[in-house]
Coordinates of C-alpha atoms in Angstrom, one line a residue:
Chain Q
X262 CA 0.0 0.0 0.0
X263 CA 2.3 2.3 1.1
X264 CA 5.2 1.6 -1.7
X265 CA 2.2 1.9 -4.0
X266 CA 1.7 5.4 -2.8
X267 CA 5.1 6.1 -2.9
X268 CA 5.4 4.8 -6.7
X269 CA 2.2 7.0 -7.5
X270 CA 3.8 10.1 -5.6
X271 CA 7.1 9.5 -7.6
X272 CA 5.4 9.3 -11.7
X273 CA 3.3 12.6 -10.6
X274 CA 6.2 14.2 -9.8
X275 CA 8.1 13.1 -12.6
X276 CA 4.7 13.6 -14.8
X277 CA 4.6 17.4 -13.5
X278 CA 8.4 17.8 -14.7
X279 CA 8.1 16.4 -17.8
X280 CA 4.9 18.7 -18.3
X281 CA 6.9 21.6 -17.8
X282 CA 9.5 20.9 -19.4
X283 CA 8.0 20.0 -22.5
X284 CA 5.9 23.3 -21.8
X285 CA 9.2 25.5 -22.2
X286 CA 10.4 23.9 -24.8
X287 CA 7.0 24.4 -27.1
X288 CA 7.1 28.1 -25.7
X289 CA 10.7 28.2 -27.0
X290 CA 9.5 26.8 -30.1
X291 CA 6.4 29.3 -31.0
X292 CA 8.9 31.9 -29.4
X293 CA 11.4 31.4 -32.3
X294 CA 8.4 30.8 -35.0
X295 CA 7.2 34.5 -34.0
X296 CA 10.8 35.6 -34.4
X297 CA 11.2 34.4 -37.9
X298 CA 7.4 35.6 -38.9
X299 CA 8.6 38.8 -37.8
X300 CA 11.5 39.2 -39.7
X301 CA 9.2 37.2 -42.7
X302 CA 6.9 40.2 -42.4
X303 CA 9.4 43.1 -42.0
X304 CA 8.6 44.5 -45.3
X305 CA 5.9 46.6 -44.0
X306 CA 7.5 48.2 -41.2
X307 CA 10.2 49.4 -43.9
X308 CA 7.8 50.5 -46.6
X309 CA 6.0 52.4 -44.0
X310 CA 8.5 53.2 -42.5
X311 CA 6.6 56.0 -39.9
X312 CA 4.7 52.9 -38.1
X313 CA 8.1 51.9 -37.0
X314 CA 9.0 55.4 -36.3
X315 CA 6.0 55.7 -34.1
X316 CA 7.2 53.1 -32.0
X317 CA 10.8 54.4 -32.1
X318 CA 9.1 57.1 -30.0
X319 CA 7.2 54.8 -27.6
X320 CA 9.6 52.5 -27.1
X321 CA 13.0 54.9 -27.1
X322 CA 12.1 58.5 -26.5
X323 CA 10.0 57.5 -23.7
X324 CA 12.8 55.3 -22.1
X325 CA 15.2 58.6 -22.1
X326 CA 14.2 59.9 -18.9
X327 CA 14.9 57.0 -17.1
X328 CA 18.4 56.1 -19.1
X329 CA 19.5 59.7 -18.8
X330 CA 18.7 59.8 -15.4
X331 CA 20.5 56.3 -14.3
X332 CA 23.1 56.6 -16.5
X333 CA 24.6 59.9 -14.6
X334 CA 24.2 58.3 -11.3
X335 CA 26.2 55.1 -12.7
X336 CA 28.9 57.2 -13.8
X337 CA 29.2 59.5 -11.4
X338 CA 29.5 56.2 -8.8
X339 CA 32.0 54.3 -10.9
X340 CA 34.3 57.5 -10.7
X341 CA 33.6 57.4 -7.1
X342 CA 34.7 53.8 -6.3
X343 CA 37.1 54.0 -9.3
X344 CA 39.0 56.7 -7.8
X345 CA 38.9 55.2 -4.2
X346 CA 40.8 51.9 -6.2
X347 CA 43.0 53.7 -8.7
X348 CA 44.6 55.9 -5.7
X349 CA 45.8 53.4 -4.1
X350 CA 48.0 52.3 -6.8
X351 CA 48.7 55.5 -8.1
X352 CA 46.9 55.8 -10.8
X353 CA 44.1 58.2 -10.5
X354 CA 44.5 59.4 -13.6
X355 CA 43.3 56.8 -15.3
X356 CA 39.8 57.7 -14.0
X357 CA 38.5 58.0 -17.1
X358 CA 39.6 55.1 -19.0
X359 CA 37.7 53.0 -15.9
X360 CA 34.7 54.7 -16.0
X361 CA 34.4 54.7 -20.0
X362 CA 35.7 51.3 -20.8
X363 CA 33.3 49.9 -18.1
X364 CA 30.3 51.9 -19.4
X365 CA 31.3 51.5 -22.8
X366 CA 31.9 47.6 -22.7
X367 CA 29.3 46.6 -20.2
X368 CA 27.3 48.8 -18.1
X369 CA 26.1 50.9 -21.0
X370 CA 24.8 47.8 -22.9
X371 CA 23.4 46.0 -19.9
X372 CA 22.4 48.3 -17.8
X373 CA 20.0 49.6 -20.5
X374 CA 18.7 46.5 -21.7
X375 CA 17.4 45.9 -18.0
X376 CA 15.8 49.1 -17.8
X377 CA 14.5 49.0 -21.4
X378 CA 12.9 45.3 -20.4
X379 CA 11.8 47.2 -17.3
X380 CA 10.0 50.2 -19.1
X381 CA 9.8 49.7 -22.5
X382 CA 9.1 45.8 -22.6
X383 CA 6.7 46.0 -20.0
X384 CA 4.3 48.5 -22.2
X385 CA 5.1 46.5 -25.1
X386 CA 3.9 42.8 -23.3
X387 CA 0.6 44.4 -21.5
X388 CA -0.4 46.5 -24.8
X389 CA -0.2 43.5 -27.0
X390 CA -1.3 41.3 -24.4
X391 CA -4.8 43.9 -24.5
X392 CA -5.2 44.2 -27.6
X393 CA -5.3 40.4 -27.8
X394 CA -7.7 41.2 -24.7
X395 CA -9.8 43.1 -25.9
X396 CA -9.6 41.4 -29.7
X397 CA -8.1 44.2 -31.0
X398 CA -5.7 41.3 -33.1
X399 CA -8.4 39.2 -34.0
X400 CA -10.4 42.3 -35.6
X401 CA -7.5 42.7 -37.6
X402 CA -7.4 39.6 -39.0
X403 CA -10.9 39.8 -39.9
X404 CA -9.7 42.7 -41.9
X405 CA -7.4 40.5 -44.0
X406 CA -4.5 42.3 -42.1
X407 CA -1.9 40.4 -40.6
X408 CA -1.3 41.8 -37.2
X409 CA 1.9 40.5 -37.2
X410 CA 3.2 42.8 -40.4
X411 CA 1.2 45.6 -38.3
X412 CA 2.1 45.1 -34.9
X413 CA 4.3 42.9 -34.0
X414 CA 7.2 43.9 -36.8
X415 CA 7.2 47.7 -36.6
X416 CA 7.6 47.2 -33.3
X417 CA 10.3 44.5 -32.9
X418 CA 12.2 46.7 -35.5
X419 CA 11.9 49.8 -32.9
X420 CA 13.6 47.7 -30.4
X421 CA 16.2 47.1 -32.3
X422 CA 16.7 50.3 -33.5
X423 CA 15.9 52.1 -30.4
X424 CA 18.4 49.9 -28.1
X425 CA 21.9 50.9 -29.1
X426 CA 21.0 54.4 -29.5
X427 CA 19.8 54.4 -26.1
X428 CA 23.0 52.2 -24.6
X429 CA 25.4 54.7 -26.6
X430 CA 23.6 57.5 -24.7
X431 CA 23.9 56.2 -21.5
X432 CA 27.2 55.7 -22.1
X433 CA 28.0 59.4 -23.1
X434 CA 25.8 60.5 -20.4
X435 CA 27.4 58.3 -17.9
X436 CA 30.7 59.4 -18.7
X437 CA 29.9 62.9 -17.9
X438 CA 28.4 62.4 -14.7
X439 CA 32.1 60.4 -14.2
X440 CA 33.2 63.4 -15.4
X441 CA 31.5 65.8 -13.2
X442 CA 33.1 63.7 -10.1
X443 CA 36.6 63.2 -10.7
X444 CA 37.5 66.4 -12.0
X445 CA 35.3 69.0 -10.6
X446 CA 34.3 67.3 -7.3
X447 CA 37.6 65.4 -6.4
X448 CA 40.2 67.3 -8.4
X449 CA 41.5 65.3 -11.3
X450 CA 43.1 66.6 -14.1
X451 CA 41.1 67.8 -16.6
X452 CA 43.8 66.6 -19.3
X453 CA 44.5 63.5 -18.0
X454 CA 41.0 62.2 -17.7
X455 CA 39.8 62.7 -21.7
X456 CA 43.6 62.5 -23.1
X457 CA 43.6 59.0 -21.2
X458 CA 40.6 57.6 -22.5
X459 CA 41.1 58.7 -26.1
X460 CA 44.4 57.0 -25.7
X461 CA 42.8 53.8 -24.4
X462 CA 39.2 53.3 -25.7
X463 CA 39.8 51.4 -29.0
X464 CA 36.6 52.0 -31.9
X465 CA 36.9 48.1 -33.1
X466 CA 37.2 46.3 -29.7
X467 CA 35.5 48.4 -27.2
X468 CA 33.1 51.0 -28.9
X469 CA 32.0 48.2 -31.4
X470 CA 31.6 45.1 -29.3
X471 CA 29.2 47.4 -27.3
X472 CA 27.6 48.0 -29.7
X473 CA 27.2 44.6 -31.1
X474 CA 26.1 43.7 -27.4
X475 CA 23.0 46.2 -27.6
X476 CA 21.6 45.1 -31.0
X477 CA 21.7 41.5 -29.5
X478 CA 20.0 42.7 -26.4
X479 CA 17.4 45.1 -28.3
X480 CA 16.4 41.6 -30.7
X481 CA 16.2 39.4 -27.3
X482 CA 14.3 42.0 -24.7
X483 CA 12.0 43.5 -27.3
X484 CA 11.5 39.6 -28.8
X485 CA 10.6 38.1 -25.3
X486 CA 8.1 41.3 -24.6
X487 CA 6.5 40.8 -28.0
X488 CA 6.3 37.3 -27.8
X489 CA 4.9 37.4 -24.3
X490 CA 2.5 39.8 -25.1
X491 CA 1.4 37.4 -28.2
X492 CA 1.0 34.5 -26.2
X493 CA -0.5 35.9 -23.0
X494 CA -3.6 34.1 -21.9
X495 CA -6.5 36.9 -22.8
X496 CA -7.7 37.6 -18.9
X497 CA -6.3 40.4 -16.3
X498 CA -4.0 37.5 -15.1
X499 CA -2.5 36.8 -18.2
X500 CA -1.6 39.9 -19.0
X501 CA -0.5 40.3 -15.8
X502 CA 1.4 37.5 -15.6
X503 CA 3.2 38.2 -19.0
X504 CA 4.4 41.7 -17.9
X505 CA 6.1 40.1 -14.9
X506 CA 7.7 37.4 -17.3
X507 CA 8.6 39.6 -19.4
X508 CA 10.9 41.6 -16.7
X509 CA 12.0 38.1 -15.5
X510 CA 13.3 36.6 -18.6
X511 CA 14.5 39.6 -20.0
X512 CA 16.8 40.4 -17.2
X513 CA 18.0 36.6 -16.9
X514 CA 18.5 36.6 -20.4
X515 CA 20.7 40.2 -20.8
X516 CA 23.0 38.8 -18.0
X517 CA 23.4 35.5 -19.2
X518 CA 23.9 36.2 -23.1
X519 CA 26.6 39.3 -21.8
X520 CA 28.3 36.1 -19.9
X521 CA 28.5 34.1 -23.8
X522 CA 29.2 37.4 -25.1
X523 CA 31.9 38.9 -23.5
X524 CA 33.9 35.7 -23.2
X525 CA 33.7 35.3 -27.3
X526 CA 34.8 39.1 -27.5
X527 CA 37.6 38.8 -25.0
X528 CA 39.1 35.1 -26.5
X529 CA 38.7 36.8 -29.9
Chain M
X245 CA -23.7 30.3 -58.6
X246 CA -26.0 28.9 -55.6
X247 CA -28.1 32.1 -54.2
X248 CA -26.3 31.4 -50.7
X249 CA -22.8 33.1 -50.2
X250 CA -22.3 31.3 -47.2
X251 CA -22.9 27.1 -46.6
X252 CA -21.9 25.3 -43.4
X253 CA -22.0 21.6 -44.3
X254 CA -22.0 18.9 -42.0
X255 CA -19.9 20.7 -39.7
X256 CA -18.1 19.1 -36.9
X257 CA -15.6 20.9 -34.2
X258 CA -14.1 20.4 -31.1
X259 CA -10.8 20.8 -29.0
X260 CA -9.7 19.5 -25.8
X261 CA -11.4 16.3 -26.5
X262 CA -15.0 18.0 -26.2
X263 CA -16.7 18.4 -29.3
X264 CA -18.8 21.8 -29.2
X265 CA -20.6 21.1 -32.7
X266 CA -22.0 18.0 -34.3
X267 CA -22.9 17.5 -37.9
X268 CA -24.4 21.6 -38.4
X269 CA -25.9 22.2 -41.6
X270 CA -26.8 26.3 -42.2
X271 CA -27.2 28.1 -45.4
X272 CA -26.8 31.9 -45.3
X273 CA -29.1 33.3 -48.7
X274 CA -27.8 36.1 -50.5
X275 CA -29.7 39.5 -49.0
X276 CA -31.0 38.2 -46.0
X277 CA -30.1 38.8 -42.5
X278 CA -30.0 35.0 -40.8
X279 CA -29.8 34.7 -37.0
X280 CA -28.0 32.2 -35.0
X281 CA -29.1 31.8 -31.3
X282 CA -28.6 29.7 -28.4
X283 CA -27.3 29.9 -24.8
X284 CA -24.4 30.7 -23.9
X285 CA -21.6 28.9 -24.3
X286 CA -23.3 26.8 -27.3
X287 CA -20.8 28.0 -29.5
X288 CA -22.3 30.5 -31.8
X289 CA -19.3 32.6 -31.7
X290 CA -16.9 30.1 -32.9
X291 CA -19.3 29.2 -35.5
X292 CA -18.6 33.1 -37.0
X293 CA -14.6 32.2 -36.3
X294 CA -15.2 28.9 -38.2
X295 CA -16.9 31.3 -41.2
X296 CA -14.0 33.5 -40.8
X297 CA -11.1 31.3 -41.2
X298 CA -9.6 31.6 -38.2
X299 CA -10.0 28.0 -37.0
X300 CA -10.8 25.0 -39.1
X301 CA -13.5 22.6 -38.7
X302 CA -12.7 19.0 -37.0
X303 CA -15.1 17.7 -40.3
X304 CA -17.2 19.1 -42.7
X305 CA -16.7 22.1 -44.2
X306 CA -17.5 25.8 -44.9
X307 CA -18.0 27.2 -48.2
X308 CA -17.9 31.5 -48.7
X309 CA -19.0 31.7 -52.2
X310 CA -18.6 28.5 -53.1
X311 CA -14.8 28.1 -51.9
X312 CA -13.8 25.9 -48.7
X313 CA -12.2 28.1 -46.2
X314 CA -10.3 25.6 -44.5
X315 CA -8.9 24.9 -47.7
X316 CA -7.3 28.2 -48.6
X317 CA -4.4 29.4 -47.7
X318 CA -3.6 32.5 -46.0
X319 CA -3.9 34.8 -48.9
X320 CA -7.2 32.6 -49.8
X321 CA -8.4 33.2 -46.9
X322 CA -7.4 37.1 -46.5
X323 CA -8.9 37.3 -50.2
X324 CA -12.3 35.7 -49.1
X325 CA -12.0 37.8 -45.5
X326 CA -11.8 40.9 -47.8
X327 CA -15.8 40.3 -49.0
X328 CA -16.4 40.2 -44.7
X329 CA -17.5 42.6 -42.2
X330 CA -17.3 41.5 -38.7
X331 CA -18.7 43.4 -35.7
X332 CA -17.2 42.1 -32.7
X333 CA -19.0 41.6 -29.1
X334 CA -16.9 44.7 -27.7
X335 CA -16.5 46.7 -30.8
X336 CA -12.3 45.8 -30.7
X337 CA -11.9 49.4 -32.0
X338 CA -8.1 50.2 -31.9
X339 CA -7.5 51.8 -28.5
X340 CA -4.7 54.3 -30.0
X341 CA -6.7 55.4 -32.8
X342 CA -9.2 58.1 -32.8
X343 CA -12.9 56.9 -34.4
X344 CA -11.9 58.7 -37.7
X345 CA -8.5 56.6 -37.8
X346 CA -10.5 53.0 -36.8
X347 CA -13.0 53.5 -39.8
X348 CA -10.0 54.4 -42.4
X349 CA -8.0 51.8 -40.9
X350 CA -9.3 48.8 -43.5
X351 CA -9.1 51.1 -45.9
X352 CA -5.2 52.7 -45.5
X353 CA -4.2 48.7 -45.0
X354 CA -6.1 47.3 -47.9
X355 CA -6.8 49.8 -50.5
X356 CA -4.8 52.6 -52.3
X357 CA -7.4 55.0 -52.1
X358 CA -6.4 58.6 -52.0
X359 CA -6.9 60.6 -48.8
X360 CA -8.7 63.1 -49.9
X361 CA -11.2 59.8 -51.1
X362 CA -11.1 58.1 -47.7
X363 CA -12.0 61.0 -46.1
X364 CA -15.0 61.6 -47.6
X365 CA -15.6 57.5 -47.3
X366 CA -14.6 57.6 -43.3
X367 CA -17.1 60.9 -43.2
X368 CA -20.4 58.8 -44.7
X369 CA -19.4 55.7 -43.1
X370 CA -19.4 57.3 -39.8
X371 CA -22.7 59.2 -40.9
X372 CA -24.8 56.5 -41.7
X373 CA -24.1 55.7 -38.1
X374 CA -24.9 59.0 -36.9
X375 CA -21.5 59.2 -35.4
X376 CA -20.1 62.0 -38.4
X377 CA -19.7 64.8 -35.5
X378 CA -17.5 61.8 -33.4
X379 CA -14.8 61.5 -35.4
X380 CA -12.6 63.5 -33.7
X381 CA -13.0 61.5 -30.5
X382 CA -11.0 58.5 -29.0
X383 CA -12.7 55.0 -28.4
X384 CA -12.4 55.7 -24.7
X385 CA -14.6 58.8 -25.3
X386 CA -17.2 56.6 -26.3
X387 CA -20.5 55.1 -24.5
X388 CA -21.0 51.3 -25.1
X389 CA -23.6 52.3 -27.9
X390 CA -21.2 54.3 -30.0
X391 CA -18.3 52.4 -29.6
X392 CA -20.3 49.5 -31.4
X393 CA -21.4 52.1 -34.0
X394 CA -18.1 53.3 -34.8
X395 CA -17.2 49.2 -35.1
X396 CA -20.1 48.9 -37.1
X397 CA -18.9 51.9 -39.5
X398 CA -15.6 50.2 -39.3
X399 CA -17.1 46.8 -40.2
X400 CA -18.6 48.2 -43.6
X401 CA -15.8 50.2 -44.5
X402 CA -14.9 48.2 -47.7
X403 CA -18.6 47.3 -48.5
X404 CA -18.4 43.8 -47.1
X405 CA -20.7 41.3 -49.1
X406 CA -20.8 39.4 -45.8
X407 CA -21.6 41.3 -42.4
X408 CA -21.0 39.3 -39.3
X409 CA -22.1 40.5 -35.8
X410 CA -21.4 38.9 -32.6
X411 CA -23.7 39.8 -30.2
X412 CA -24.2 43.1 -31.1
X413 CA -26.8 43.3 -28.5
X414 CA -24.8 42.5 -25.4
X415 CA -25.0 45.2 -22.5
X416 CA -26.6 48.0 -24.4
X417 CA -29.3 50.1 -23.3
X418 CA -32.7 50.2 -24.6
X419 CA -31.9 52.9 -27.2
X420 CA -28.7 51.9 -28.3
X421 CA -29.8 48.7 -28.7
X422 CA -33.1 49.9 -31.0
X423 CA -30.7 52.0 -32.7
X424 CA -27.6 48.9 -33.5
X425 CA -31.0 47.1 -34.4
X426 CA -31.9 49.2 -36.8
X427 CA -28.7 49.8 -38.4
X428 CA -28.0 46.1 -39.2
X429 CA -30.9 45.9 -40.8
X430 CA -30.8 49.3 -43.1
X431 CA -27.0 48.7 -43.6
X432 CA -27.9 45.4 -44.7
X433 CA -30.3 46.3 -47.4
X434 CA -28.6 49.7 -48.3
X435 CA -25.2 47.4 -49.3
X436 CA -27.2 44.5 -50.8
X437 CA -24.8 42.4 -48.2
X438 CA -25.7 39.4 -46.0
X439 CA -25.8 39.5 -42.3
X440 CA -25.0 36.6 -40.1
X441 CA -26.2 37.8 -36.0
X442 CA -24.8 36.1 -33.3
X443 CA -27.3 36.8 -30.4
X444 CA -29.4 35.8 -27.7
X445 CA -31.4 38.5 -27.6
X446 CA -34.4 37.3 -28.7
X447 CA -36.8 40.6 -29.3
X448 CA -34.2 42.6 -31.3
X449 CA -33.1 39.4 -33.1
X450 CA -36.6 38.3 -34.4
X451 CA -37.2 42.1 -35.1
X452 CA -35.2 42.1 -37.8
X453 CA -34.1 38.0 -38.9
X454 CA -35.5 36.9 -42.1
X455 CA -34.6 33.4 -40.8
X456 CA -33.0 31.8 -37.3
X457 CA -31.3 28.9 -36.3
X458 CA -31.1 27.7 -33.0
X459 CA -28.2 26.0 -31.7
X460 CA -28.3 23.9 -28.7
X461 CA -25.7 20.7 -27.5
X462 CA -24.1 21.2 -30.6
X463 CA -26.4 20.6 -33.2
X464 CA -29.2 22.9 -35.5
X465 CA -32.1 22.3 -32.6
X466 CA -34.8 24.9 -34.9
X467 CA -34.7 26.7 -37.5
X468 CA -37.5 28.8 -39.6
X469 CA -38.7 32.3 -39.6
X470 CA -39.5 34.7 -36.4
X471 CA -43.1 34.6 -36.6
X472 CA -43.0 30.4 -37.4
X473 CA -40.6 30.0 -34.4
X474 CA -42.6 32.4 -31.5
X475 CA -45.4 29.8 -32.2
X476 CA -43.2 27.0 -32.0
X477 CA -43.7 24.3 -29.2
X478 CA -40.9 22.4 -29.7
X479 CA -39.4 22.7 -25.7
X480 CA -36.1 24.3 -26.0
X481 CA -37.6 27.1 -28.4
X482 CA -40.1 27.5 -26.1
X483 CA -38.5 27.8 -23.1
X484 CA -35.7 30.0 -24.8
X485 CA -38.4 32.5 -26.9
X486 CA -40.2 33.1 -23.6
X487 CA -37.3 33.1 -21.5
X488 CA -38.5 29.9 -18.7
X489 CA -36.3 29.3 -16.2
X490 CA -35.9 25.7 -15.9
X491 CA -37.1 23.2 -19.6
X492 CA -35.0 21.2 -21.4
X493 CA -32.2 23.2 -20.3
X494 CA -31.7 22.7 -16.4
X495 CA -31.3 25.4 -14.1
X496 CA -28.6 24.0 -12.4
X497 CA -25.2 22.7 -13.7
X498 CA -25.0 18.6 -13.2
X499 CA -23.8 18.2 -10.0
X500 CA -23.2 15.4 -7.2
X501 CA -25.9 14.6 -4.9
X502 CA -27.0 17.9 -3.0
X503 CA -27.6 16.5 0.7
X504 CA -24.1 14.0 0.0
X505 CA -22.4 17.1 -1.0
X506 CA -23.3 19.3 1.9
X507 CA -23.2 16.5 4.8
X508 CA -19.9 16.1 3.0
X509 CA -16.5 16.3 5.3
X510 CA -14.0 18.9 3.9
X511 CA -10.6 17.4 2.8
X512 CA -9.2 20.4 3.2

């Protein structure tokens, strides 16, 4: 009786596991198929070209506040702790090459991709996820228009536009809030810090491997909000739910892919 | 050609092991305005989405003018979609789009009209809904009654041959509803279309039906005129015509054994 139990306990368990994980991987599957129906479809969003301009400005004119904002405060604390390091060796001089090779390589790219999943992927999941809702989608293809050419393209195309633009600012305006400490606030030279990092940021290796990093993260966050918005259950839950995942994976996936990332660029 | 631009032939569907529909057989005669009507949950709806395209029938088919929709492809099946209006439960207007913008919206995706022409189009659409001073306003500006008005407008943008309205009815007032009544049936014989209602209203729906069907456990359970089926006293018309609480469909949902269920001991 009771190894009976025990057996019974042991295939639910191993039932529920195998339910979920077959669950990711056919989420991971319809994922990809709405990546590749969205490139498919792209011609739209390019020969009308102001529906992807339109979300340009919802997705990355409306995120500028909040990268502007967090980008000085990031600099202006990596030339804090950067200076309380470099001193100790000497070498406060090289302030600058810290706090732009670290902004430039890194921060800039991930640091925006987790607040663009935050902000801009969250309005993208819960709009589409209403509009699914409240049939909005469904009307459309009763119209004969693929809402996928319509909606989902021009805005995956906005996310990928929008995202280096938005990591090179935070790194411009993260280096003058770096800027602001060191040499203003704590007193290094003026000379030093720009001449320094001209010297030391390289176009090929630094400037463009960032900017190779935020293309990848604009196709990935604005992908996963898209495709969470697409395939959220149509109730307040579900759209609910969605905008939370979308956060969730988003973040995990920006952190892990910079892991994969940077260790190519750095063995290459 | 047959005189009915829609058929529904021996049409089976189900999903999740449950079949909602066994063996239906509707025609839909050029001109007429054709009600189907049953309880809810009897799957009127998904007989419009089955119409539509946008699901495909477990047997049987669906012919539009004499061509199988499951058996087009998806420009088939945009190209039949293109000779349908559909006026959804909640209107689905496009929340960012004003009501002048929703009623041009078929018309920017799927025509090359000039602007000038699709103004003047929008403008007489929206008056033959009595909704021309509106234009300027967004859907969330809108009563219950208008926003299905503008849909409606929206719905018979291109001069469907085929207008479909699901539940058109549903939460209205008195005199929104007299008026949506009304307008199906003058938009109907002003375009020289065919209108297929979804309801379960009966007093507006026999108002202005040339013919209704009545859907119940998944099969045609009447069918005939208005007039013929008031008079009818087959037991589920009956009791659905006059609105009886308990007939051939119970009052309660089948349950265990009311006195077990309550003298019951909680497991939890």
């Amino acid at each position: 009786m009771i190894k009976s139990r025990l057996f019974n306990s042991v295939i639910r368990t191993l039932t529920g596991i195998g339910h979920r994980v077959t669950e990711r991987i056919w989420r991971l599957g319809a994922g990809a198929r709405l990546f590749f129906l969205a490139i498919i479809y792209s011609g739209e969003s390019f020969k009308r070209f102001q529906l992807t301009m339109r979300e340009v400005y919802a997705t990355g004119v409306m995120s500028l506040l909040i990268i502007i904002v967090s980008a000085f405060f990031v600099g202006m604390v990596l030339a804090l702790q950067g200076y309380n390091i470099l001193q100790k060796y000497g070498s406060s001089d090289a302030i600058g090459v810290f706090v732009s090779l670290t902004l430039v390589r890194e921060l800039g790219p991930v640091v925006t991709a987790l607040l663009f999943a935050g902000r801009a992927g969250t309005a993208i999941t819960a709009e589409i996820g209403l509009m699914k809702t409240t049939e909005q989608l469904s009307a459309m293809e009763m119209m004969a228009v693929n809402p996928i050419a319509r909606v989902i393209a021009p805005r995956f195309w906005a996310g990928v536009i929008s995202m280096p633009i938005l990591a090179a600012l935070f790194s411009m305006v993260g280096i003058l809030g770096g800027y602001l400490v060191a040499v203003p606030l704590i007193g290094v030279d003026d000379g030093a810090f720009w001449s320094q990092m001209q010297a030391n940021v390289d176009v090929r290796l630094d400037i463009m491997n960032g900017l190779i990093k935020s293309v990848v993260f604009g196709v990935v966050c604005t992908m996963i909000a898209l495709f969470q918005g697409y395939d959220a259950p149509p109730t307040a839950e579900g759209v609910s739910r969605a905008t939370t995942r979308t956060v969730v994976i988003s973040s995990l996936a920006v952190l892990g892919i910079d892991f994969v990332l940077t260790a190519f660029m750095l063995a290459s | 050609m047959t005189n009915n631009i829609v058929e529904i032939d021996n049409l089976s569907f189900g999903y999740k092991g449950r079949l909602l529909h066994k063996g239906i057989n509707m025609v839909f005669p050029r001109g007429k305005v054709v009600a189907i009507m049953g309880g809810s949950g009897s799957g009127k709806t998904t007989l419009l989405r089955l119409i539509g395209g946008q699901i495909a029938p477990t047997h049987g088919e669906v012919r539009v003018e004499g061509a199988v929709v499951h058996e087009q492809d998806r420009d088939g099946i945009f190209k039949l979609r293109r000779k349908m209006g559909m006026l959804f439960q909640h209107g689905a207007l496009f929340t960012d789009l004003s009501v002048f913008e929703n009623v041009a919206f078929p018309m920017r995706e799927l025509t090359d009209l000039p602007e000038a022409m699709i103004r003047d189009l929008v403008l007489m659409k929206l008056n033959a809904v009595g909704l021309r001073g509106a234009h300027v306003l967004m859907p969330t500006e809108l009563s219950g009654g208008m926003a299905r008005r503008v849909a409606l407008a929206r719905a018979v943008a291109l001069d469907p041959s085929i207008i479909m309205y699901d539940e058109p009815f549903a939460g209205l007032d008195p005199i929104s509803m007299g008026v949506i009544c009304g307008l199906i049936r003058s938009l109907n014989d002003a375009l020289g279309a065919t209108s297929i209602i979804v309801s379960h209203d009966v007093k507006e729906t026999f108002l202005i039906a040339d013919y209704v069907y009545f859907v119940a456990d998944g099969i045609v359970a009447a069918e005939g005129a208005p007039h013929d089926l008031m008079q009818s006293t087959l037991p589920f018309v009956h009791q659905f015509v006059h609105g009886d609480k308990d007939g051939p469909v119970p009052f309660h949902y089948p349950a265990d054994n009311y006195r077990a269920e309550l003298l019951q001991t909680p497991t939890t």
